[in-house]
PDB file of C-alpha atoms in Angstrom:
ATOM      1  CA  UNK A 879       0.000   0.000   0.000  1.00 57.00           C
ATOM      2  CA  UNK A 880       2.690   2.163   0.930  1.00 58.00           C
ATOM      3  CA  UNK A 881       4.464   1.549  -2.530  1.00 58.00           C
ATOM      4  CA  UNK A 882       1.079   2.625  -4.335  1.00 59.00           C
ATOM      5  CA  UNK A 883       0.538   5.774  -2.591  1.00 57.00           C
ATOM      6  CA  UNK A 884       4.487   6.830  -3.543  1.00 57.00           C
ATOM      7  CA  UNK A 885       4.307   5.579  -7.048  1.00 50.00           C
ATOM      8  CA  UNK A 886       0.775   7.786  -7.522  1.00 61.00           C
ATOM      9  CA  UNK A 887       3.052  11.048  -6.131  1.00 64.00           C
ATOM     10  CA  UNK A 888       6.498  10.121  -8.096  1.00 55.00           C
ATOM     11  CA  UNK A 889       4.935   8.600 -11.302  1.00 57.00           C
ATOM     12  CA  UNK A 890       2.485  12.111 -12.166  1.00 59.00           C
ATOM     13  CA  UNK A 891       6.231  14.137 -11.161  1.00 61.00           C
ATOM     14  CA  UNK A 892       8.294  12.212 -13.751  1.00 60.00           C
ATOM     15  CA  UNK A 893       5.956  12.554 -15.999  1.00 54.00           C
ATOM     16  CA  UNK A 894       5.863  16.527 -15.967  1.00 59.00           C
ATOM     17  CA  UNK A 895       9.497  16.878 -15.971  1.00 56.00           C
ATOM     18  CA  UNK A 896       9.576  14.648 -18.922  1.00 56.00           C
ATOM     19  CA  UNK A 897       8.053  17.309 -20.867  1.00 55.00           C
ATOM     20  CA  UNK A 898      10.581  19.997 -19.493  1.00 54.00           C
ATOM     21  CA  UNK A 899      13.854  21.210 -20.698  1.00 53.00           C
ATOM     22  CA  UNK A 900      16.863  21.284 -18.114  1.00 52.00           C
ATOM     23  CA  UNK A 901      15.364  24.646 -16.774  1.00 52.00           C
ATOM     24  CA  UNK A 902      12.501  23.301 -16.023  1.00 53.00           C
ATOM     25  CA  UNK A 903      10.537  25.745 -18.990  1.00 57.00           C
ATOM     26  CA  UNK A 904       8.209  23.788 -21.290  1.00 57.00           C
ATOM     27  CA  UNK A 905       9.856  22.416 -24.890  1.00 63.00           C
ATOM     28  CA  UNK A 906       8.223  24.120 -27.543  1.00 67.00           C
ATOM     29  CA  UNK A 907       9.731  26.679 -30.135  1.00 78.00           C
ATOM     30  CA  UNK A 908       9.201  29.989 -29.375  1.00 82.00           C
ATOM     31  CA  UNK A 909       8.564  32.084 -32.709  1.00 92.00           C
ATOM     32  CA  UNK A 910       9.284  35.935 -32.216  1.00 94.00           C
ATOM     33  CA  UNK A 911       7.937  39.021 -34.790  1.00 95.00           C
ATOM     34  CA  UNK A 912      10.593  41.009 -35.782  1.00 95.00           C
ATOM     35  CA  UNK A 913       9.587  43.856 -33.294  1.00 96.00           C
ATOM     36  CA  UNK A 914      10.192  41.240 -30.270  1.00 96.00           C
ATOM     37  CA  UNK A 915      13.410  40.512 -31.752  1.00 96.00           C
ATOM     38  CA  UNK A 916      13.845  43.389 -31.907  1.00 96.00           C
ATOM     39  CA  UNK A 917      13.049  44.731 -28.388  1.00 96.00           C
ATOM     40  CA  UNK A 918      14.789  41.631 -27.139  1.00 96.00           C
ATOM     41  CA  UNK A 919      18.097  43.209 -28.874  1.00 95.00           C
ATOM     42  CA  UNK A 920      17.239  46.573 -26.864  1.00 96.00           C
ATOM     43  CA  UNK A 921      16.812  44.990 -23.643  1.00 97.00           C
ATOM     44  CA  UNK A 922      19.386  46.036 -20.536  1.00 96.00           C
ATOM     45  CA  UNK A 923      21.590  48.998 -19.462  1.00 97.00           C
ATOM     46  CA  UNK A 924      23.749  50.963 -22.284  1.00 97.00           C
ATOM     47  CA  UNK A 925      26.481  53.215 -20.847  1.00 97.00           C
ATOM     48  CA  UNK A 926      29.834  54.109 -21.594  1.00 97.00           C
ATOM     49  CA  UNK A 927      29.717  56.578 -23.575  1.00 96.00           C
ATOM     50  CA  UNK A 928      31.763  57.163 -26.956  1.00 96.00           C
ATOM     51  CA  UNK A 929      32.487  59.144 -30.190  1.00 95.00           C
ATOM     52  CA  UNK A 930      29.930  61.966 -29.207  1.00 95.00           C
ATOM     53  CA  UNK A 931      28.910  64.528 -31.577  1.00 95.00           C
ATOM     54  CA  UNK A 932      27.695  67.818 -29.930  1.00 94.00           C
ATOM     55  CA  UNK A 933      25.935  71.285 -30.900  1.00 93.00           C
ATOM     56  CA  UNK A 934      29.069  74.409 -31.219  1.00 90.00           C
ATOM     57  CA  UNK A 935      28.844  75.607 -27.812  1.00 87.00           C
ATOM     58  CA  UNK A 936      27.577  72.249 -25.688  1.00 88.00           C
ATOM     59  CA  UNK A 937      29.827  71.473 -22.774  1.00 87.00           C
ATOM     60  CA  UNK A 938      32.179  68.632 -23.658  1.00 90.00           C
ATOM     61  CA  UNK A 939      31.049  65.125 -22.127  1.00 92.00           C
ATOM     62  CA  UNK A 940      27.567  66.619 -21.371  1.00 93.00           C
ATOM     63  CA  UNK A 941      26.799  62.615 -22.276  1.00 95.00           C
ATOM     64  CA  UNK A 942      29.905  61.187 -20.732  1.00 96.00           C
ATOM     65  CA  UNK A 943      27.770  59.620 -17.858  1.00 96.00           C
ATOM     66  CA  UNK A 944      24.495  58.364 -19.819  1.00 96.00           C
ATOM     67  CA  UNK A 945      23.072  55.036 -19.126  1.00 97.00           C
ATOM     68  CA  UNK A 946      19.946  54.040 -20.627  1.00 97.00           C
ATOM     69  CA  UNK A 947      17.915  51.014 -19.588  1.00 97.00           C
ATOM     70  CA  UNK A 948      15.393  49.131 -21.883  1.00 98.00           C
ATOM     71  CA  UNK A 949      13.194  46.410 -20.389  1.00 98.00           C
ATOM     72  CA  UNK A 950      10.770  43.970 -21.876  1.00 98.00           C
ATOM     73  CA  UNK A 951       7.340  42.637 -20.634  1.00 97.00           C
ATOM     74  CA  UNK A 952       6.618  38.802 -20.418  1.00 96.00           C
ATOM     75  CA  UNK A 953       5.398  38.845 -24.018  1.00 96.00           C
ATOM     76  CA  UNK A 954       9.042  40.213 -25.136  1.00 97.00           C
ATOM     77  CA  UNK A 955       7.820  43.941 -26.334  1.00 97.00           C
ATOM     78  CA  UNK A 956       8.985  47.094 -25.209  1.00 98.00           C
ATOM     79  CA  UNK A 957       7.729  48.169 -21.781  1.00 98.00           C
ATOM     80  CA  UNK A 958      10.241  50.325 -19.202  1.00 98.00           C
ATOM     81  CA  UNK A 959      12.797  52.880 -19.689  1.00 98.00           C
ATOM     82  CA  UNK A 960      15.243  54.703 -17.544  1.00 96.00           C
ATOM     83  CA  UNK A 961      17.859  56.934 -18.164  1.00 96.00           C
ATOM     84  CA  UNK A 962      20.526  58.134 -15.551  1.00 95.00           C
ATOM     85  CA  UNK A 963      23.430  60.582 -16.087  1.00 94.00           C
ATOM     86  CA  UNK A 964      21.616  62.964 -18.245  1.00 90.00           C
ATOM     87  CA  UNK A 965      18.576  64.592 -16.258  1.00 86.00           C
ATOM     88  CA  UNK A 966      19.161  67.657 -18.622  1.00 85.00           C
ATOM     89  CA  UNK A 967      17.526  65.432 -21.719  1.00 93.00           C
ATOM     90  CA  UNK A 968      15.787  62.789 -20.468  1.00 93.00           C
ATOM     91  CA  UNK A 969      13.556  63.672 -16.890  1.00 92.00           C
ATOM     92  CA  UNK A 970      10.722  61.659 -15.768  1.00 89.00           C
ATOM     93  CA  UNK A 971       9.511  58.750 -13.869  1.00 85.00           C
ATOM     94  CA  UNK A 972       7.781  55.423 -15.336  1.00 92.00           C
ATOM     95  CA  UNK A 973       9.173  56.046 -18.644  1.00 96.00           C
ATOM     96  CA  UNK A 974       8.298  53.855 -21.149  1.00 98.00           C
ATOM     97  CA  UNK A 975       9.533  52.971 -24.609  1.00 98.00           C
ATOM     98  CA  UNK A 976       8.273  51.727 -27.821  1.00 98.00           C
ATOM     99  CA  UNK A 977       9.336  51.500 -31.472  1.00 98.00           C
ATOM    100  CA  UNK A 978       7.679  54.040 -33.804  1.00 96.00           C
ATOM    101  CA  UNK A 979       7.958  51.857 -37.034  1.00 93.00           C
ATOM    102  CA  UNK A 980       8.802  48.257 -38.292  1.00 92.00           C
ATOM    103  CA  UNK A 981      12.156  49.344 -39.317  1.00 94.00           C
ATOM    104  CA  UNK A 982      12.980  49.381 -35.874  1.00 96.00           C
ATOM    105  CA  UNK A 983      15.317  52.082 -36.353  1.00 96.00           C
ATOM    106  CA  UNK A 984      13.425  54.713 -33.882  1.00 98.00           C
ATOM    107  CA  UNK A 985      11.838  54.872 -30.275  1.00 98.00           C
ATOM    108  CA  UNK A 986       9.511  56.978 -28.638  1.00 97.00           C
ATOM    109  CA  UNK A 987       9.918  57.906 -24.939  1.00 97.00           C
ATOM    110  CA  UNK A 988       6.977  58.070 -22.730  1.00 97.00           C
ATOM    111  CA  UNK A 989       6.869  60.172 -19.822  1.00 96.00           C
ATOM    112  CA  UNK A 990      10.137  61.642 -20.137  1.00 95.00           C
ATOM    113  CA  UNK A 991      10.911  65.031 -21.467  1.00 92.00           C
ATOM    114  CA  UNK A 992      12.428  67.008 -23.402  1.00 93.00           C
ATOM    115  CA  UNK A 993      13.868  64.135 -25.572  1.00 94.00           C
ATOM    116  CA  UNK A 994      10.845  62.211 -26.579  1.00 95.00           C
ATOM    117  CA  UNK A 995      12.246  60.276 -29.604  1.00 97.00           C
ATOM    118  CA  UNK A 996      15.970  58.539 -30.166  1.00 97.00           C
ATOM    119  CA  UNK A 997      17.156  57.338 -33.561  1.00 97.00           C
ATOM    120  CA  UNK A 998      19.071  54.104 -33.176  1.00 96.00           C
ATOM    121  CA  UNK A 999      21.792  52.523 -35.217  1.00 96.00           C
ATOM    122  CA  UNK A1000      22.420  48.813 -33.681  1.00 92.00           C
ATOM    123  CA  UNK A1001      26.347  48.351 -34.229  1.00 86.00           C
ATOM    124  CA  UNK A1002      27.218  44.850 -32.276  1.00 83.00           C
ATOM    125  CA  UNK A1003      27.014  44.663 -28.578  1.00 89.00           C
ATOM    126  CA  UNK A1004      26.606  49.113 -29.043  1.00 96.00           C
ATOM    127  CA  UNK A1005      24.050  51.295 -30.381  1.00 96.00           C
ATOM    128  CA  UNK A1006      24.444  54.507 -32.191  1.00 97.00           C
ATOM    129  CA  UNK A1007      22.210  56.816 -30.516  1.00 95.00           C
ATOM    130  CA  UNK A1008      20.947  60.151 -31.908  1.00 97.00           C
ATOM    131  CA  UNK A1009      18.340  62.695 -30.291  1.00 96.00           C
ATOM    132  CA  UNK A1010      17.392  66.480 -31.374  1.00 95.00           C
ATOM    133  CA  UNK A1011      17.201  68.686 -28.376  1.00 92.00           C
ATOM    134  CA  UNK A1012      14.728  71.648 -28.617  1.00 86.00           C
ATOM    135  CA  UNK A1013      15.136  72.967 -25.158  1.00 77.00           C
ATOM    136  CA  UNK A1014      13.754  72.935 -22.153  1.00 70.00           C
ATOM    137  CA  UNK A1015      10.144  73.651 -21.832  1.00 60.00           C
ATOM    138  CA  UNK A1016       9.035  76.542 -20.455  1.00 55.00           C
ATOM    139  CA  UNK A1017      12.987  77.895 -20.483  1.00 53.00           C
ATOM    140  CA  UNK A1018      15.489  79.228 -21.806  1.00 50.00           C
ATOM    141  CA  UNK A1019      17.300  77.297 -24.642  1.00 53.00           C
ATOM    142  CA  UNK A1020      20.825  75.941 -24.082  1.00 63.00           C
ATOM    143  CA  UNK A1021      22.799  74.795 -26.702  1.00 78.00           C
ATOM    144  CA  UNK A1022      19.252  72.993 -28.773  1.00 89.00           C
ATOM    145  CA  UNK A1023      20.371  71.073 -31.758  1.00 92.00           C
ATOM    146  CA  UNK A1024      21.147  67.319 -32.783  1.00 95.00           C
ATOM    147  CA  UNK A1025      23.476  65.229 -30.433  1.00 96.00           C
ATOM    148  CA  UNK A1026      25.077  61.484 -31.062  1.00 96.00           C
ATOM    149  CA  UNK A1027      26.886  59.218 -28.902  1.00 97.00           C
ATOM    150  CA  UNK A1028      27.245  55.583 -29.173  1.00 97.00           C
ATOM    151  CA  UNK A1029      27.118  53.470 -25.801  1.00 98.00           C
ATOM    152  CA  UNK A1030      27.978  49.780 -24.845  1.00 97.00           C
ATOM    153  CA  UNK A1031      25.348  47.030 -23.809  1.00 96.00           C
ATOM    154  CA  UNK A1032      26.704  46.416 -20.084  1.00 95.00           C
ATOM    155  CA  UNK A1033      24.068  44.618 -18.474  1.00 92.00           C
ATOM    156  CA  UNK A1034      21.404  42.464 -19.695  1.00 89.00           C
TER     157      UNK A1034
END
């Protein structure tokens, strides 16, 4: 009796994990659209910033310390953004991202001001990054114009 009643609880645990890969996930192909690949590309922290192309007049390495984070929701398309080391362009909280076309070539910021749109150029493990910077709202403009810098994936 004993033997029956641990067969019944080991036999219905074999068979699940029979259907399971080594991570315990369930085998089955997953088949991404383009735009989850290509969020999926996006995903993690960028920083380190490189080869910067600035306005006459910006303040050199005005994007030195910029690191941008991408996440992804569960169904692998665009959901959080962050940016750090740059509150002059990008301010906000609960920022969010998504692609404006299927070329996959431009994003749209959500809650976060002034820079509301980012051109991308994927180049490896770095992106090519360029914004146009119109000013501050409400202010004074400070050295407005088109900036580029290209920054290194450095976290997942």
């Amino acid at each position: 009796m004993k033997r029956i009643s641990y067969l019944s609880i080991v036999f219905p645990i074999i068979l699940l994990l029979a259907g399971c890969d080594e991570h315990g996930d369930p085998q089955a192909d997953i088949q991404l659209s383009d735009t989850q690949k290509a969020s999926v590309s996006m995903r993690g922290q960028w920083a380190q910033a490189s080869d910067a192309t600035l306005p006459f007049g910006t303040t050199p390495g005005v994007l030195d310390d910029l690191v941008l984070t991408f996440r992804i929701d569960d169904d692998y398309n665009p959901s959080q953004f962050a940016a750090d080391g740059a509150l002059y362009f990008f301010e906000g909280d609960n920022g969010s991202w998504s692609w404006t076309d299927d070329t996959h070539t431009a994003i749209v910021l959500n809650n976060i001001e002034p820079v509301t749109r980012i051109d991308i150029m994927k180049e490896g493990y770095a992106i090519r990054l360029s914004f146009t910077y119109s000013g501050p709202s409400g202010g004074r403009p400070k050295t407005v114009g088109d900036y580029g810098v290209t920054l290194t994936k450095i976290a997942p």
